[in-house]
Amino acid sequence: GGHEGHEGHDHGAVSNEAPAQISQKTCPVMGGKIDPKVFTDYDGRRIYFCCPGCIADFKKDPAKYLGKVDAEISGKGKG
């Protein structure tokens, strides 16, 4: 195993905004605001969700939700 335990330990400095390096702002499943602590890695990418339950939905049909993420990051019509 190569899991590093250095992420997610800065509990004292939690802000309301996602870190700047996250280009994704909304959950592809529910359409809500993502939680930076709730994500899954798929095909070398990190996809964020509003809640852990959405990860299960994502894994049922990843291609569908990946398309939503791509559309959002590349600039969707409504803002």
Short mmCIF file of C-alpha atoms in Angstrom, two decimals:
data_model
loop_
_atom_site.label_atom_id
_atom_site.label_comp_id
_atom_site.label_asym_id
_atom_site.label_seq_id
_atom_site.Cartn_x
_atom_site.Cartn_y
_atom_site.Cartn_z
CA GLY A 1 0.00 0.00 0.00
CA GLY A 2 1.19 3.50 -0.76
CA HIS A 3 -1.33 5.57 1.11
CA GLU A 4 0.04 8.77 2.57
CA GLY A 5 -1.63 10.04 5.69
CA HIS A 6 -0.74 13.68 5.26
CA GLU A 7 -3.93 14.92 3.67
CA GLY A 8 -6.96 16.06 5.60
CA HIS A 9 -5.20 16.75 8.88
CA ASP A 10 -5.55 20.54 8.87
CA HIS A 11 -8.87 20.51 10.68
CA GLY A 12 -8.12 23.81 12.35
CA ALA A 13 -8.04 25.75 9.09
CA VAL A 14 -11.28 24.79 7.42
CA SER A 15 -12.82 27.54 5.31
CA ASN A 16 -16.14 27.67 3.52
CA GLU A 17 -14.52 27.74 0.10
CA ALA A 18 -12.93 24.87 -1.74
CA PRO A 19 -9.15 25.10 -2.23
CA ALA A 20 -8.14 27.09 -5.28
CA GLN A 21 -6.66 24.09 -7.05
CA ILE A 22 -10.08 22.47 -7.38
CA SER A 23 -11.55 23.60 -10.67
CA GLN A 24 -14.75 21.68 -10.01
CA LYS A 25 -17.38 23.57 -8.03
CA THR A 26 -20.54 21.49 -8.22
CA CYS A 27 -21.38 17.85 -7.61
CA PRO A 28 -22.06 16.07 -10.92
CA VAL A 29 -24.69 13.86 -9.28
CA MET A 30 -26.83 16.24 -7.23
CA GLY A 31 -25.65 19.52 -8.68
CA GLY A 32 -24.89 20.87 -5.23
CA LYS A 33 -21.72 22.49 -3.98
CA ILE A 34 -18.85 20.04 -3.70
CA ASP A 35 -17.23 19.14 -0.40
CA PRO A 36 -13.43 19.17 -0.82
CA LYS A 37 -13.22 16.22 1.58
CA VAL A 38 -15.62 14.06 -0.44
CA PHE A 39 -14.08 12.77 -3.66
CA THR A 40 -13.10 9.69 -5.60
CA ASP A 41 -10.25 9.10 -8.01
CA TYR A 42 -11.32 7.78 -11.39
CA ASP A 43 -9.15 7.26 -14.47
CA GLY A 44 -6.38 9.35 -12.97
CA ARG A 45 -8.72 12.23 -12.15
CA ARG A 46 -10.16 13.40 -8.86
CA ILE A 47 -13.89 13.95 -8.92
CA TYR A 48 -15.55 15.82 -6.05
CA PHE A 49 -19.06 15.36 -4.66
CA CYS A 50 -21.40 17.03 -2.20
CA CYS A 51 -21.76 13.89 -0.08
CA PRO A 52 -20.40 10.31 0.07
CA GLY A 53 -23.66 8.89 -1.27
CA CYS A 54 -22.99 10.58 -4.60
CA ILE A 55 -19.78 8.60 -5.01
CA ALA A 56 -21.82 5.40 -5.16
CA ASP A 57 -24.08 6.89 -7.83
CA PHE A 58 -21.05 8.09 -9.78
CA LYS A 59 -19.55 4.61 -9.82
CA LYS A 60 -22.75 3.17 -11.30
CA ASP A 61 -22.40 5.35 -14.40
CA PRO A 62 -19.04 7.16 -14.31
CA ALA A 63 -19.00 8.17 -17.97
CA LYS A 64 -22.30 10.03 -17.61
CA TYR A 65 -21.12 12.04 -14.61
CA LEU A 66 -17.63 12.63 -16.00
CA GLY A 67 -19.32 14.35 -18.92
CA LYS A 68 -21.07 16.69 -16.50
CA VAL A 69 -17.81 17.49 -14.76
CA ASP A 70 -16.09 18.19 -18.07
CA ALA A 71 -18.95 20.40 -19.21
CA GLU A 72 -18.77 22.41 -16.00
CA ILE A 73 -15.00 22.84 -15.98
CA SER A 74 -14.87 23.82 -19.66
CA GLY A 75 -17.62 26.36 -19.08
CA LYS A 76 -21.29 25.52 -19.04
CA GLY A 77 -24.09 27.71 -20.39
CA LYS A 78 -25.84 28.63 -17.19
CA GLY A 79 -24.05 30.41 -14.40
#
